[in-house]
Amino acid sequence: MSHTQLTVTLSGGGIDDARAVVRALEGVFGAPDDLPADERATVRTATFRAPDSPGTAGAPPAETGRLSAPVTVTVQGSPQAVATASETLSRAFSAREEGAASGDQEQERQLLLEP
């Protein structure tokens, strides 16, 4: 099975908020290459190796947690991976789409997640 990358960029909120967002995506995409770890960072990233056919977005895991502040999330990758990530985050949190861009083989979508 071939794989593409799903890159998730997070700004706003704290380290626990970033980790909650990543945990919500792990059920569909598996563990990321690295968890957000720098508590002083203003922008955090996580990269997932996304299969061409990610798992079906289901209910978020019980331990996802709540956000303490609004978090802006940008997901970038294959159209299917971006759509699945967006759907998963919308189920796990109160989400509003802020914008999207499409290329030949990749898409980017920005969401605002609110507590």
XYZ file of N, CA and C in Angstrom:
345
model
N 0.860 -1.171 0.000
C 0.000 0.000 0.000
C 0.906 1.233 0.000
N 0.613 2.184 -0.844
C 1.421 3.399 -0.865
C 0.913 4.372 0.195
N 1.775 5.294 0.561
C 1.433 6.250 1.602
C 1.756 7.663 1.134
N 0.998 8.605 1.642
C 1.293 10.013 1.461
C 1.417 10.602 2.848
N 1.800 11.850 2.922
C 1.893 12.504 4.217
C 0.689 13.396 4.430
N 0.242 13.445 5.665
C -0.738 14.432 6.098
C 0.004 15.304 7.100
N 0.113 16.577 6.783
C 0.784 17.516 7.673
C -0.270 18.356 8.365
N -0.149 18.448 9.675
C -1.087 19.207 10.492
C -0.302 20.316 11.180
N -0.729 21.552 10.965
C -0.098 22.711 11.589
C -1.118 23.347 12.519
N -0.703 23.608 13.756
C -1.616 24.130 14.773
C -1.083 25.430 15.349
N -1.952 26.408 15.503
C -1.582 27.651 16.185
C -2.719 28.048 17.106
N -2.369 28.730 18.170
C -3.349 29.075 19.196
C -3.439 27.954 20.213
N -3.952 28.266 21.357
C -4.059 27.268 22.412
C -2.690 26.891 22.952
N -2.663 25.914 23.819
C -1.422 25.463 24.439
C -1.022 24.093 23.947
N 0.011 23.559 24.554
C 0.528 22.249 24.167
C -0.524 21.161 24.365
N -1.326 21.250 25.438
C -2.365 20.244 25.676
C -3.448 20.297 24.602
N -3.745 21.502 24.109
C -4.709 21.631 23.019
C -4.172 20.971 21.750
N -2.903 21.217 21.445
C -2.290 20.611 20.258
C -2.309 19.093 20.363
N -1.995 18.580 21.524
C -1.988 17.122 21.714
C -3.401 16.549 21.615
N -4.414 17.271 22.068
C -5.800 16.805 21.951
C -6.208 16.688 20.485
N -5.796 17.652 19.676
C -6.108 17.607 18.241
C -5.416 16.410 17.593
N -4.153 16.190 17.915
C -3.409 15.065 17.353
C -4.041 13.745 17.782
N -4.442 13.624 19.051
C -5.085 12.391 19.533
C -6.369 12.105 18.763
N -7.105 13.145 18.404
C -8.346 12.947 17.649
C -8.062 12.335 16.279
N -6.918 12.667 15.694
C -6.573 12.152 14.366
C -5.925 10.769 14.402
N -5.357 10.387 15.543
C -4.662 9.101 15.643
C -5.569 7.910 15.368
N -6.837 8.003 15.719
C -7.759 6.884 15.495
C -7.953 6.559 14.029
N -7.737 7.531 13.173
C -7.915 7.347 11.734
C -6.571 7.149 11.035
N -5.565 7.920 11.421
C -4.287 7.934 10.712
C -3.160 7.206 11.435
N -3.391 6.741 12.656
C -2.325 6.131 13.427
C -1.493 7.201 14.104
N -0.440 6.784 14.764
C 0.409 7.721 15.503
C 1.196 8.606 14.538
N 1.366 9.880 14.899
C 2.165 10.769 14.049
C 3.647 10.445 14.192
N 4.449 10.997 13.281
C 5.903 10.820 13.372
C 6.426 11.390 14.681
N 5.914 12.549 15.098
C 6.304 13.180 16.356
C 5.086 13.885 16.942
N 4.997 13.892 18.266
C 3.950 14.656 18.940
C 4.425 16.085 19.153
N 3.519 17.056 19.122
C 3.918 18.420 19.488
C 4.487 18.405 20.902
N 5.680 18.983 21.090
C 6.336 18.889 22.384
C 6.824 20.220 22.946
N 7.057 21.200 22.114
C 7.628 22.455 22.589
C 6.538 23.329 23.198
N 6.585 23.469 24.511
C 5.554 24.240 25.208
C 5.613 25.722 24.891
N 6.752 26.231 24.450
C 6.905 27.660 24.167
C 6.576 28.025 22.717
N 6.387 27.021 21.867
C 6.136 27.287 20.448
C 4.779 27.956 20.251
N 4.710 28.808 19.250
C 3.423 29.428 18.901
C 2.759 28.684 17.750
N 3.551 27.932 16.990
C 3.036 27.080 15.919
C 3.606 25.688 16.134
N 2.739 24.676 16.067
C 3.169 23.297 16.276
C 2.766 22.476 15.060
N 3.530 21.433 14.771
C 3.199 20.579 13.634
C 3.233 19.119 14.042
N 2.485 18.326 13.301
C 2.515 16.869 13.414
C 2.377 16.329 12.002
N 3.104 15.261 11.730
C 3.051 14.649 10.404
C 2.632 13.197 10.559
N 1.637 12.826 9.790
C 1.140 11.456 9.777
C 1.494 10.833 8.429
N 1.781 9.555 8.432
C 1.921 8.819 7.181
C 0.519 8.324 6.858
N -0.112 8.994 5.919
C -1.517 8.708 5.616
C -1.616 7.694 4.489
N -2.290 6.562 4.728
C -2.512 5.641 3.618
C -3.392 6.317 2.571
N -3.301 5.860 1.329
C -4.126 6.439 0.274
C -5.607 6.339 0.620
N -5.968 5.324 1.392
C -7.354 5.160 1.834
C -7.373 5.149 3.353
N -7.397 6.350 4.008
C -7.399 6.375 5.469
C -8.629 5.665 6.017
N -8.541 5.231 7.273
C -9.673 4.582 7.916
C -10.880 5.502 7.948
N -12.011 4.919 8.140
C -13.233 5.698 8.183
C -13.259 6.565 9.420
N -13.622 7.813 9.248
C -13.728 8.719 10.388
C -14.897 8.273 11.241
N -14.620 7.998 12.475
C -15.668 7.585 13.386
C -15.737 8.539 14.550
N -16.363 8.094 15.595
C -16.450 8.921 16.785
C -15.055 9.110 17.358
N -14.763 10.300 17.866
C -13.441 10.527 18.440
C -13.258 9.688 19.696
N -12.031 9.333 20.023
C -11.794 8.573 21.243
C -12.229 9.366 22.464
N -12.636 8.663 23.493
C -13.139 9.308 24.708
C -12.100 10.227 25.341
N -10.813 9.897 25.199
C -9.764 10.687 25.842
C -9.313 11.886 25.021
N -10.022 12.249 23.964
C -9.632 13.384 23.139
C -9.492 14.644 23.980
N -10.432 14.918 24.857
C -10.356 16.076 25.728
C -10.961 17.309 25.115
N -10.974 18.360 25.902
C -11.527 19.628 25.459
C -10.392 20.606 25.199
N -10.700 21.613 24.414
C -9.728 22.656 24.152
C -9.878 23.770 25.179
N -8.763 24.381 25.549
C -8.808 25.490 26.509
C -8.940 26.834 25.805
N -8.631 26.855 24.503
C -8.660 28.094 23.714
C -8.886 27.720 22.253
N -9.287 28.676 21.423
C -9.425 28.385 19.990
C -8.076 27.967 19.388
N -8.133 27.023 18.461
C -6.944 26.523 17.786
C -7.198 26.562 16.282
N -6.282 27.165 15.548
C -6.359 27.153 14.094
C -5.541 25.966 13.605
N -6.179 25.115 12.805
C -5.538 23.905 12.303
C -5.520 23.958 10.780
N -4.357 23.722 10.207
C -4.236 23.587 8.762
C -3.829 22.156 8.478
N -4.613 21.459 7.650
C -4.272 20.097 7.239
C -3.917 20.138 5.763
N -2.837 19.433 5.414
C -2.358 19.428 4.038
C -1.959 18.022 3.654
N -2.433 17.570 2.485
C -2.100 16.242 1.996
C -2.975 15.886 0.813
N -3.164 14.586 0.609
C -4.014 14.140 -0.491
C -5.446 14.599 -0.238
N -6.243 14.770 -1.292
C -7.626 15.208 -1.094
C -8.405 14.314 -0.123
N -8.235 12.997 -0.230
C -8.958 12.089 0.654
C -8.484 12.220 2.103
N -7.174 12.338 2.310
C -6.647 12.478 3.667
C -7.114 13.791 4.300
N -7.114 14.874 3.526
C -7.556 16.174 4.038
C -9.042 16.135 4.378
N -9.844 15.529 3.518
C -11.284 15.426 3.791
C -11.548 14.587 5.039
N -10.829 13.469 5.181
C -11.009 12.602 6.348
C -10.563 13.307 7.619
N -9.438 14.010 7.575
C -8.960 14.741 8.753
C -9.949 15.831 9.139
N -10.455 16.562 8.158
C -11.418 17.636 8.438
C -12.693 17.084 9.067
N -13.183 15.976 8.522
C -14.396 15.356 9.066
C -14.165 14.857 10.491
N -13.015 14.249 10.718
C -12.687 13.735 12.050
C -12.615 14.872 13.070
N -11.950 15.959 12.714
C -11.836 17.092 13.636
C -13.184 17.768 13.869
N -14.023 17.807 12.858
C -15.358 18.401 13.009
C -16.233 17.580 13.936
N -15.994 16.271 13.983
C -16.745 15.414 14.906
C -16.228 15.529 16.337
N -14.920 15.767 16.454
C -14.302 15.795 17.782
C -14.442 17.152 18.475
N -14.523 18.227 17.686
C -14.533 19.579 18.234
C -15.557 20.426 17.490
N -15.867 21.566 18.055
C -16.664 22.553 17.342
C -15.739 23.187 16.313
N -16.033 22.973 15.022
C -15.112 23.398 13.969
C -15.822 24.258 12.931
N -15.056 25.210 12.407
C -15.554 26.060 11.330
C -14.468 26.137 10.262
N -14.835 25.884 9.005
C -13.855 25.965 7.929
C -13.529 27.422 7.654
N -12.235 27.707 7.590
C -11.759 29.068 7.381
C -11.218 29.293 5.977
N -10.947 28.225 5.243
C -10.428 28.379 3.895
C -9.884 27.072 3.368
N -9.698 27.013 2.055
C -9.174 25.809 1.420
C -8.435 26.201 0.149
N -7.473 25.368 -0.226
C -6.738 25.549 -1.472
C -6.466 24.171 -2.054
N -6.549 24.068 -3.364
C -6.313 22.791 -4.038
C -5.217 22.935 -5.070
N -4.378 21.920 -5.134
C -3.365 21.829 -6.168
C -3.670 20.628 -7.036
N -2.710 20.222 -7.842
C -2.918 19.076 -8.718
C -3.154 17.789 -7.932
N -2.352 17.566 -6.904
C -2.450 16.310 -6.172
C -2.576 16.498 -4.669
N -2.540 17.723 -4.205
C -2.659 17.989 -2.772
C -3.709 19.048 -2.518
N -4.228 18.990 -1.305
C -5.162 20.014 -0.852
C -4.693 20.540 0.484
N -5.197 21.707 0.815
C -4.941 22.314 2.116
C -6.266 22.878 2.596
N -6.557 22.660 3.862
C -7.789 23.184 4.442
C -7.468 23.737 5.820
N -8.044 24.899 6.138
C -7.836 25.504 7.441
C -9.155 25.502 8.207
N -9.059 25.033 9.456
C -10.222 24.975 10.343
C -9.941 25.764 11.609
N -10.964 26.355 12.152
C -10.883 26.973 13.479
C -11.635 26.072 14.426
N -10.928 25.500 15.401
C -11.533 24.643 16.415
C -11.745 25.484 17.659
N -12.946 25.411 18.213
C -13.275 26.223 19.387
C -13.623 25.339 20.582
N -13.317 25.860 21.785
C -13.626 25.077 22.995
C -15.117 24.842 23.155
